[in-house]
């Protein structure tokens, strides 16, 4: 008979461990300064919890709770507890709740409706999609490469360390990432981060930021969620000098190519000079005219006339004819005739006294 209770105790304890955490209150309404007893069951054994009175059903996280009047309690071996807390007015209007949540270990939380007498009541705000994230640290990672030097789009990673200060888990949160230049507003792009961030936990989030091709100057990379800007990081982008070098070379090469092409066109379309008639009939040029110093029969040209010498008459024979017509030399017939005429002229000019001379 002693064995049967031992066998039935194990399933009972397993069922109690699988029970969902929950809390109950000693009263549903109380004014500020009153004492409220909170009981809990279904929690993990020996777990530290916090008890808070929160407004707006704790939708805004611990920012909507009376944190200064909160209490801490540790569960017993069966996962239960009993604790008294003072009633305080939360910073947000009601509807209010008493909220119990774990501090260590796996996250767990439970709420119980409660009315704070005399505290204002207002409609609940729109519930945010999964927790309330805040940025604990942020930085830009990455560097420029060779392609960026020639104007390729710049790309960086915006690394965020975010913490969940809300009361709900943040599952696959969606961020908006953008970049701003000067006074221009950023253009936002939606990016989803895959993962879950429990309340009170933090995680590393990597988002990609990209600029347009050829962008340079002072930029600002920013991230936001639910319309609230989480962080802004300065981003100084260097000038793509490769593009400047390309345009400089293009301004030098293109005019040179145009000039060479124009010269080829001009060389093709310009008219050709006709050949001289002698060259068309004979087929070869007369080298004796162009190069007289290569002919064997050529003689030296006469010395230039002095200042007192008259130019030869067009009808008179040339220098070549007076020099003996080629190979005659100084003893040719023309030389003798000129010397005879010269002698006769001298004798004729002597006058009447010439005959008397012996």
mmCIF file with all atom_site columns, N, CA and C in Angstrom, residues 82-139:
data_model
loop_
_atom_site.group_PDB
_atom_site.id
_atom_site.type_symbol
_atom_site.label_atom_id
_atom_site.label_alt_id
_atom_site.label_comp_id
_atom_site.label_asym_id
_atom_site.label_entity_id
_atom_site.label_seq_id
_atom_site.pdbx_PDB_ins_code
_atom_site.Cartn_x
_atom_site.Cartn_y
_atom_site.Cartn_z
_atom_site.occupancy
_atom_site.B_iso_or_equiv
_atom_site.pdbx_formal_charge
_atom_site.auth_seq_id
_atom_site.auth_comp_id
_atom_site.auth_asym_id
_atom_site.auth_atom_id
_atom_site.pdbx_PDB_model_num
ATOM 1   N N  . UNK A 1 82  ? 3.420  33.845 -2.397  1.00 0.00 ? 82  UNK A N  1
ATOM 2   C CA . UNK A 1 82  ? 2.413  34.729 -1.802  1.00 0.00 ? 82  UNK A CA 1
ATOM 3   C C  . UNK A 1 82  ? 3.155  35.949 -1.303  1.00 0.00 ? 82  UNK A C  1
ATOM 4   N N  . UNK A 1 83  ? 2.702  37.151 -1.772  1.00 0.00 ? 83  UNK A N  1
ATOM 5   C CA . UNK A 1 83  ? 3.428  38.387 -1.444  1.00 0.00 ? 83  UNK A CA 1
ATOM 6   C C  . UNK A 1 83  ? 2.427  39.540 -1.390  1.00 0.00 ? 83  UNK A C  1
ATOM 7   N N  . UNK A 1 84  ? 2.711  40.493 -0.453  1.00 0.00 ? 84  UNK A N  1
ATOM 8   C CA . UNK A 1 84  ? 1.900  41.704 -0.343  1.00 0.00 ? 84  UNK A CA 1
ATOM 9   C C  . UNK A 1 84  ? 2.644  42.863 -0.994  1.00 0.00 ? 84  UNK A C  1
ATOM 10  N N  . UNK A 1 85  ? 1.903  43.649 -1.777  1.00 0.00 ? 85  UNK A N  1
ATOM 11  C CA . UNK A 1 85  ? 2.497  44.809 -2.446  1.00 0.00 ? 85  UNK A CA 1
ATOM 12  C C  . UNK A 1 85  ? 1.642  46.034 -2.150  1.00 0.00 ? 85  UNK A C  1
ATOM 13  N N  . UNK A 1 86  ? 2.259  47.232 -2.120  1.00 0.00 ? 86  UNK A N  1
ATOM 14  C CA . UNK A 1 86  ? 1.460  48.460 -1.923  1.00 0.00 ? 86  UNK A CA 1
ATOM 15  C C  . UNK A 1 86  ? 0.807  48.869 -3.236  1.00 0.00 ? 86  UNK A C  1
ATOM 16  N N  . UNK A 1 87  ? -0.379 49.435 -3.130  1.00 0.00 ? 87  UNK A N  1
ATOM 17  C CA . UNK A 1 87  ? -1.096 49.935 -4.309  1.00 0.00 ? 87  UNK A CA 1
ATOM 18  C C  . UNK A 1 87  ? -0.579 51.334 -4.616  1.00 0.00 ? 87  UNK A C  1
ATOM 19  N N  . UNK A 1 88  ? -0.140 51.553 -5.860  1.00 0.00 ? 88  UNK A N  1
ATOM 20  C CA . UNK A 1 88  ? 0.374  52.855 -6.295  1.00 0.00 ? 88  UNK A CA 1
ATOM 21  C C  . UNK A 1 88  ? -0.230 53.200 -7.643  1.00 0.00 ? 88  UNK A C  1
ATOM 22  N N  . UNK A 1 89  ? -0.301 54.490 -7.907  1.00 0.00 ? 89  UNK A N  1
ATOM 23  C CA . UNK A 1 89  ? -0.834 54.936 -9.193  1.00 0.00 ? 89  UNK A CA 1
ATOM 24  C C  . UNK A 1 89  ? 0.261  54.850 -10.261 1.00 0.00 ? 89  UNK A C  1
ATOM 25  N N  . UNK A 1 90  ? 0.023  54.115 -11.311 1.00 0.00 ? 90  UNK A N  1
ATOM 26  C CA . UNK A 1 90  ? 1.029  54.000 -12.378 1.00 0.00 ? 90  UNK A CA 1
ATOM 27  C C  . UNK A 1 90  ? 1.121  55.289 -13.189 1.00 0.00 ? 90  UNK A C  1
ATOM 28  N N  . UNK A 1 91  ? 2.206  55.475 -13.953 1.00 0.00 ? 91  UNK A N  1
ATOM 29  C CA . UNK A 1 91  ? 2.342  56.704 -14.753 1.00 0.00 ? 91  UNK A CA 1
ATOM 30  C C  . UNK A 1 91  ? 1.390  56.772 -15.941 1.00 0.00 ? 91  UNK A C  1
ATOM 31  N N  . UNK A 1 92  ? 0.785  55.676 -16.319 1.00 0.00 ? 92  UNK A N  1
ATOM 32  C CA . UNK A 1 92  ? -0.162 55.666 -17.439 1.00 0.00 ? 92  UNK A CA 1
ATOM 33  C C  . UNK A 1 92  ? -1.571 55.439 -16.897 1.00 0.00 ? 92  UNK A C  1
ATOM 34  N N  . UNK A 1 93  ? -2.593 55.889 -17.618 1.00 0.00 ? 93  UNK A N  1
ATOM 35  C CA . UNK A 1 93  ? -3.981 55.706 -17.142 1.00 0.00 ? 93  UNK A CA 1
ATOM 36  C C  . UNK A 1 93  ? -4.397 54.243 -17.200 1.00 0.00 ? 93  UNK A C  1
ATOM 37  N N  . UNK A 1 94  ? -5.459 53.939 -16.469 1.00 0.00 ? 94  UNK A N  1
ATOM 38  C CA . UNK A 1 94  ? -6.036 52.603 -16.506 1.00 0.00 ? 94  UNK A CA 1
ATOM 39  C C  . UNK A 1 94  ? -6.823 52.416 -17.809 1.00 0.00 ? 94  UNK A C  1
ATOM 40  N N  . UNK A 1 95  ? -7.138 51.162 -18.195 1.00 0.00 ? 95  UNK A N  1
ATOM 41  C CA . UNK A 1 95  ? -7.224 49.958 -17.368 1.00 0.00 ? 95  UNK A CA 1
ATOM 42  C C  . UNK A 1 95  ? -5.865 49.474 -16.883 1.00 0.00 ? 95  UNK A C  1
ATOM 43  N N  . UNK A 1 96  ? -5.846 49.037 -15.593 1.00 0.00 ? 96  UNK A N  1
ATOM 44  C CA . UNK A 1 96  ? -4.597 48.656 -14.939 1.00 0.00 ? 96  UNK A CA 1
ATOM 45  C C  . UNK A 1 96  ? -4.576 47.154 -14.687 1.00 0.00 ? 96  UNK A C  1
ATOM 46  N N  . UNK A 1 97  ? -3.358 46.661 -14.435 1.00 0.00 ? 97  UNK A N  1
ATOM 47  C CA . UNK A 1 97  ? -3.143 45.246 -14.135 1.00 0.00 ? 97  UNK A CA 1
ATOM 48  C C  . UNK A 1 97  ? -2.027 45.154 -13.116 1.00 0.00 ? 97  UNK A C  1
ATOM 49  N N  . UNK A 1 98  ? -2.002 44.035 -12.426 1.00 0.00 ? 98  UNK A N  1
ATOM 50  C CA . UNK A 1 98  ? -0.844 43.652 -11.624 1.00 0.00 ? 98  UNK A CA 1
ATOM 51  C C  . UNK A 1 98  ? -0.075 42.606 -12.449 1.00 0.00 ? 98  UNK A C  1
ATOM 52  N N  . UNK A 1 99  ? 1.188  42.884 -12.672 1.00 0.00 ? 99  UNK A N  1
ATOM 53  C CA . UNK A 1 99  ? 1.963  42.054 -13.592 1.00 0.00 ? 99  UNK A CA 1
ATOM 54  C C  . UNK A 1 99  ? 3.103  41.379 -12.829 1.00 0.00 ? 99  UNK A C  1
ATOM 55  N N  . UNK A 1 100 ? 3.233  40.073 -13.060 1.00 0.00 ? 100 UNK A N  1
ATOM 56  C CA . UNK A 1 100 ? 4.339  39.287 -12.517 1.00 0.00 ? 100 UNK A CA 1
ATOM 57  C C  . UNK A 1 100 ? 5.148  38.741 -13.690 1.00 0.00 ? 100 UNK A C  1
ATOM 58  N N  . UNK A 1 101 ? 6.470  38.917 -13.642 1.00 0.00 ? 101 UNK A N  1
ATOM 59  C CA . UNK A 1 101 ? 7.342  38.448 -14.722 1.00 0.00 ? 101 UNK A CA 1
ATOM 60  C C  . UNK A 1 101 ? 8.650  37.954 -14.139 1.00 0.00 ? 101 UNK A C  1
ATOM 61  N N  . UNK A 1 102 ? 9.285  37.026 -14.827 1.00 0.00 ? 102 UNK A N  1
ATOM 62  C CA . UNK A 1 102 ? 10.541 36.435 -14.362 1.00 0.00 ? 102 UNK A CA 1
ATOM 63  C C  . UNK A 1 102 ? 11.696 37.405 -14.579 1.00 0.00 ? 102 UNK A C  1
ATOM 64  N N  . UNK A 1 103 ? 12.693 37.312 -13.722 1.00 0.00 ? 103 UNK A N  1
ATOM 65  C CA . UNK A 1 103 ? 13.896 38.114 -13.823 1.00 0.00 ? 103 UNK A CA 1
ATOM 66  C C  . UNK A 1 103 ? 15.052 37.290 -14.366 1.00 0.00 ? 103 UNK A C  1
ATOM 67  N N  . UNK A 1 104 ? 15.126 36.020 -13.994 1.00 0.00 ? 104 UNK A N  1
ATOM 68  C CA . UNK A 1 104 ? 16.199 35.135 -14.436 1.00 0.00 ? 104 UNK A CA 1
ATOM 69  C C  . UNK A 1 104 ? 15.588 33.923 -15.132 1.00 0.00 ? 104 UNK A C  1
ATOM 70  N N  . UNK A 1 105 ? 16.422 33.270 -15.932 1.00 0.00 ? 105 UNK A N  1
ATOM 71  C CA . UNK A 1 105 ? 15.975 32.065 -16.625 1.00 0.00 ? 105 UNK A CA 1
ATOM 72  C C  . UNK A 1 105 ? 15.075 32.384 -17.799 1.00 0.00 ? 105 UNK A C  1
ATOM 73  N N  . UNK A 1 106 ? 14.333 31.367 -18.255 1.00 0.00 ? 106 UNK A N  1
ATOM 74  C CA . UNK A 1 106 ? 13.416 31.539 -19.386 1.00 0.00 ? 106 UNK A CA 1
ATOM 75  C C  . UNK A 1 106 ? 12.320 32.527 -19.025 1.00 0.00 ? 106 UNK A C  1
ATOM 76  N N  . UNK A 1 107 ? 11.898 33.277 -20.042 1.00 0.00 ? 107 UNK A N  1
ATOM 77  C CA . UNK A 1 107 ? 10.927 34.338 -19.778 1.00 0.00 ? 107 UNK A CA 1
ATOM 78  C C  . UNK A 1 107 ? 9.540  33.748 -19.571 1.00 0.00 ? 107 UNK A C  1
ATOM 79  N N  . UNK A 1 108 ? 8.840  34.337 -18.616 1.00 0.00 ? 108 UNK A N  1
ATOM 80  C CA . UNK A 1 108 ? 7.434  33.997 -18.348 1.00 0.00 ? 108 UNK A CA 1
ATOM 81  C C  . UNK A 1 108 ? 6.795  35.187 -17.656 1.00 0.00 ? 108 UNK A C  1
ATOM 82  N N  . UNK A 1 109 ? 5.506  35.401 -17.930 1.00 0.00 ? 109 UNK A N  1
ATOM 83  C CA . UNK A 1 109 ? 4.799  36.543 -17.345 1.00 0.00 ? 109 UNK A CA 1
ATOM 84  C C  . UNK A 1 109 ? 3.319  36.217 -17.232 1.00 0.00 ? 109 UNK A C  1
ATOM 85  N N  . UNK A 1 110 ? 2.631  36.938 -16.314 1.00 0.00 ? 110 UNK A N  1
ATOM 86  C CA . UNK A 1 110 ? 1.188  36.763 -16.121 1.00 0.00 ? 110 UNK A CA 1
ATOM 87  C C  . UNK A 1 110 ? 0.624  38.074 -15.585 1.00 0.00 ? 110 UNK A C  1
ATOM 88  N N  . UNK A 1 111 ? -0.625 38.372 -15.995 1.00 0.00 ? 111 UNK A N  1
ATOM 89  C CA . UNK A 1 111 ? -1.300 39.603 -15.597 1.00 0.00 ? 111 UNK A CA 1
ATOM 90  C C  . UNK A 1 111 ? -2.606 39.262 -14.888 1.00 0.00 ? 111 UNK A C  1
ATOM 91  N N  . UNK A 1 112 ? -3.025 40.191 -14.019 1.00 0.00 ? 112 UNK A N  1
ATOM 92  C CA . UNK A 1 112 ? -4.329 40.089 -13.350 1.00 0.00 ? 112 UNK A CA 1
ATOM 93  C C  . UNK A 1 112 ? -4.948 41.479 -13.324 1.00 0.00 ? 112 UNK A C  1
ATOM 94  N N  . UNK A 1 113 ? -6.191 41.580 -13.786 1.00 0.00 ? 113 UNK A N  1
ATOM 95  C CA . UNK A 1 113 ? -6.864 42.875 -13.864 1.00 0.00 ? 113 UNK A CA 1
ATOM 96  C C  . UNK A 1 113 ? -7.061 43.471 -12.467 1.00 0.00 ? 113 UNK A C  1
ATOM 97  N N  . UNK A 1 114 ? -6.862 44.804 -12.405 1.00 0.00 ? 114 UNK A N  1
ATOM 98  C CA . UNK A 1 114 ? -6.983 45.504 -11.124 1.00 0.00 ? 114 UNK A CA 1
ATOM 99  C C  . UNK A 1 114 ? -7.371 46.950 -11.403 1.00 0.00 ? 114 UNK A C  1
ATOM 100 N N  . UNK A 1 115 ? -8.226 47.494 -10.510 1.00 0.00 ? 115 UNK A N  1
ATOM 101 C CA . UNK A 1 115 ? -8.670 48.876 -10.656 1.00 0.00 ? 115 UNK A CA 1
ATOM 102 C C  . UNK A 1 115 ? -8.079 49.703 -9.527  1.00 0.00 ? 115 UNK A C  1
ATOM 103 N N  . UNK A 1 116 ? -7.404 50.786 -9.897  1.00 0.00 ? 116 UNK A N  1
ATOM 104 C CA . UNK A 1 116 ? -6.833 51.710 -8.921  1.00 0.00 ? 116 UNK A CA 1
ATOM 105 C C  . UNK A 1 116 ? -7.851 52.823 -8.728  1.00 0.00 ? 116 UNK A C  1
ATOM 106 N N  . UNK A 1 117 ? -8.421 52.908 -7.525  1.00 0.00 ? 117 UNK A N  1
ATOM 107 C CA . UNK A 1 117 ? -9.484 53.881 -7.262  1.00 0.00 ? 117 UNK A CA 1
ATOM 108 C C  . UNK A 1 117 ? -8.943 55.306 -7.428  1.00 0.00 ? 117 UNK A C  1
ATOM 109 N N  . UNK A 1 118 ? -9.709 56.104 -8.165  1.00 0.00 ? 118 UNK A N  1
ATOM 110 C CA . UNK A 1 118 ? -9.331 57.496 -8.378  1.00 0.00 ? 118 UNK A CA 1
ATOM 111 C C  . UNK A 1 118 ? -8.324 57.723 -9.500  1.00 0.00 ? 118 UNK A C  1
ATOM 112 N N  . UNK A 1 119 ? -7.842 56.682 -10.143 1.00 0.00 ? 119 UNK A N  1
ATOM 113 C CA . UNK A 1 119 ? -6.871 56.872 -11.236 1.00 0.00 ? 119 UNK A CA 1
ATOM 114 C C  . UNK A 1 119 ? -7.604 57.021 -12.564 1.00 0.00 ? 119 UNK A C  1
ATOM 115 N N  . UNK A 1 120 ? -7.177 57.956 -13.425 1.00 0.00 ? 120 UNK A N  1
ATOM 116 C CA . UNK A 1 120 ? -7.893 58.164 -14.688 1.00 0.00 ? 120 UNK A CA 1
ATOM 117 C C  . UNK A 1 120 ? -7.861 56.919 -15.579 1.00 0.00 ? 120 UNK A C  1
ATOM 118 N N  . UNK A 1 121 ? -8.872 56.866 -16.431 1.00 0.00 ? 121 UNK A N  1
ATOM 119 C CA . UNK A 1 121 ? -9.015 55.743 -17.374 1.00 0.00 ? 121 UNK A CA 1
ATOM 120 C C  . UNK A 1 121 ? -9.027 56.322 -18.788 1.00 0.00 ? 121 UNK A C  1
ATOM 121 N N  . UNK A 1 122 ? -8.346 55.667 -19.706 1.00 0.00 ? 122 UNK A N  1
ATOM 122 C CA . UNK A 1 122 ? -8.264 56.121 -21.100 1.00 0.00 ? 122 UNK A CA 1
ATOM 123 C C  . UNK A 1 122 ? -8.222 54.903 -22.017 1.00 0.00 ? 122 UNK A C  1
ATOM 124 N N  . UNK A 1 123 ? -8.624 55.085 -23.281 1.00 0.00 ? 123 UNK A N  1
ATOM 125 C CA . UNK A 1 123 ? -8.566 53.950 -24.209 1.00 0.00 ? 123 UNK A CA 1
ATOM 126 C C  . UNK A 1 123 ? -7.126 53.472 -24.404 1.00 0.00 ? 123 UNK A C  1
ATOM 127 N N  . UNK A 1 124 ? -6.997 52.206 -24.682 1.00 0.00 ? 124 UNK A N  1
ATOM 128 C CA . UNK A 1 124 ? -5.678 51.623 -24.894 1.00 0.00 ? 124 UNK A CA 1
ATOM 129 C C  . UNK A 1 124 ? -5.082 52.100 -26.212 1.00 0.00 ? 124 UNK A C  1
ATOM 130 N N  . UNK A 1 125 ? -3.803 52.356 -26.252 1.00 0.00 ? 125 UNK A N  1
ATOM 131 C CA . UNK A 1 125 ? -3.168 52.705 -27.528 1.00 0.00 ? 125 UNK A CA 1
ATOM 132 C C  . UNK A 1 125 ? -3.069 51.478 -28.426 1.00 0.00 ? 125 UNK A C  1
ATOM 133 N N  . UNK A 1 126 ? -2.759 51.743 -29.679 1.00 0.00 ? 126 UNK A N  1
ATOM 134 C CA . UNK A 1 126 ? -2.586 50.627 -30.602 1.00 0.00 ? 126 UNK A CA 1
ATOM 135 C C  . UNK A 1 126 ? -1.427 49.759 -30.146 1.00 0.00 ? 126 UNK A C  1
ATOM 136 N N  . UNK A 1 127 ? -1.692 48.472 -30.080 1.00 0.00 ? 127 UNK A N  1
ATOM 137 C CA . UNK A 1 127 ? -0.668 47.555 -29.598 1.00 0.00 ? 127 UNK A CA 1
ATOM 138 C C  . UNK A 1 127 ? 0.436  47.409 -30.632 1.00 0.00 ? 127 UNK A C  1
ATOM 139 N N  . UNK A 1 128 ? 1.638  47.514 -30.178 1.00 0.00 ? 128 UNK A N  1
ATOM 140 C CA . UNK A 1 128 ? 2.781  47.370 -31.069 1.00 0.00 ? 128 UNK A CA 1
ATOM 141 C C  . UNK A 1 128 ? 2.972  45.897 -31.398 1.00 0.00 ? 128 UNK A C  1
ATOM 142 N N  . UNK A 1 129 ? 3.528  45.683 -32.562 1.00 0.00 ? 129 UNK A N  1
ATOM 143 C CA . UNK A 1 129 ? 3.727  44.316 -33.047 1.00 0.00 ? 129 UNK A CA 1
ATOM 144 C C  . UNK A 1 129 ? 4.946  43.702 -32.381 1.00 0.00 ? 129 UNK A C  1
ATOM 145 N N  . UNK A 1 130 ? 4.736  43.135 -31.235 1.00 0.00 ? 130 UNK A N  1
ATOM 146 C CA . UNK A 1 130 ? 5.781  42.342 -30.612 1.00 0.00 ? 130 UNK A CA 1
ATOM 147 C C  . UNK A 1 130 ? 6.821  43.134 -29.870 1.00 0.00 ? 130 UNK A C  1
ATOM 148 N N  . UNK A 1 131 ? 6.582  43.435 -28.621 1.00 0.00 ? 131 UNK A N  1
ATOM 149 C CA . UNK A 1 131 ? 7.590  44.024 -27.759 1.00 0.00 ? 131 UNK A CA 1
ATOM 150 C C  . UNK A 1 131 ? 7.906  45.477 -28.080 1.00 0.00 ? 131 UNK A C  1
ATOM 151 N N  . UNK A 1 132 ? 8.827  46.003 -27.281 1.00 0.00 ? 132 UNK A N  1
ATOM 152 C CA . UNK A 1 132 ? 9.275  47.385 -27.441 1.00 0.00 ? 132 UNK A CA 1
ATOM 153 C C  . UNK A 1 132 ? 10.799 47.361 -27.419 1.00 0.00 ? 132 UNK A C  1
ATOM 154 N N  . UNK A 1 133 ? 11.401 47.660 -28.571 1.00 0.00 ? 133 UNK A N  1
ATOM 155 C CA . UNK A 1 133 ? 12.839 47.538 -28.731 1.00 0.00 ? 133 UNK A CA 1
ATOM 156 C C  . UNK A 1 133 ? 13.514 48.896 -28.598 1.00 0.00 ? 133 UNK A C  1
ATOM 157 N N  . UNK A 1 134 ? 14.663 48.877 -27.982 1.00 0.00 ? 134 UNK A N  1
ATOM 158 C CA . UNK A 1 134 ? 15.500 50.069 -27.880 1.00 0.00 ? 134 UNK A CA 1
ATOM 159 C C  . UNK A 1 134 ? 16.932 49.682 -28.207 1.00 0.00 ? 134 UNK A C  1
ATOM 160 N N  . UNK A 1 135 ? 17.699 50.629 -28.742 1.00 0.00 ? 135 UNK A N  1
ATOM 161 C CA . UNK A 1 135 ? 19.069 50.368 -29.171 1.00 0.00 ? 135 UNK A CA 1
ATOM 162 C C  . UNK A 1 135 ? 20.013 50.657 -28.017 1.00 0.00 ? 135 UNK A C  1
ATOM 163 N N  . UNK A 1 136 ? 20.826 49.666 -27.680 1.00 0.00 ? 136 UNK A N  1
ATOM 164 C CA . UNK A 1 136 ? 21.839 49.825 -26.641 1.00 0.00 ? 136 UNK A CA 1
ATOM 165 C C  . UNK A 1 136 ? 23.189 50.241 -27.204 1.00 0.00 ? 136 UNK A C  1
ATOM 166 N N  . UNK A 1 137 ? 23.522 49.793 -28.427 1.00 0.00 ? 137 UNK A N  1
ATOM 167 C CA . UNK A 1 137 ? 24.789 50.147 -29.089 1.00 0.00 ? 137 UNK A CA 1
ATOM 168 C C  . UNK A 1 137 ? 24.578 50.001 -30.584 1.00 0.00 ? 137 UNK A C  1
ATOM 169 N N  . UNK A 1 138 ? 25.316 50.806 -31.359 1.00 0.00 ? 138 UNK A N  1
ATOM 170 C CA . UNK A 1 138 ? 25.193 50.781 -32.817 1.00 0.00 ? 138 UNK A CA 1
ATOM 171 C C  . UNK A 1 138 ? 26.523 51.188 -33.440 1.00 0.00 ? 138 UNK A C  1
ATOM 172 N N  . UNK A 1 139 ? 26.794 50.607 -34.606 1.00 0.00 ? 139 UNK A N  1
ATOM 173 C CA . UNK A 1 139 ? 28.011 50.961 -35.356 1.00 0.00 ? 139 UNK A CA 1
ATOM 174 C C  . UNK A 1 139 ? 27.839 50.504 -36.801 1.00 0.00 ? 139 UNK A C  1
#
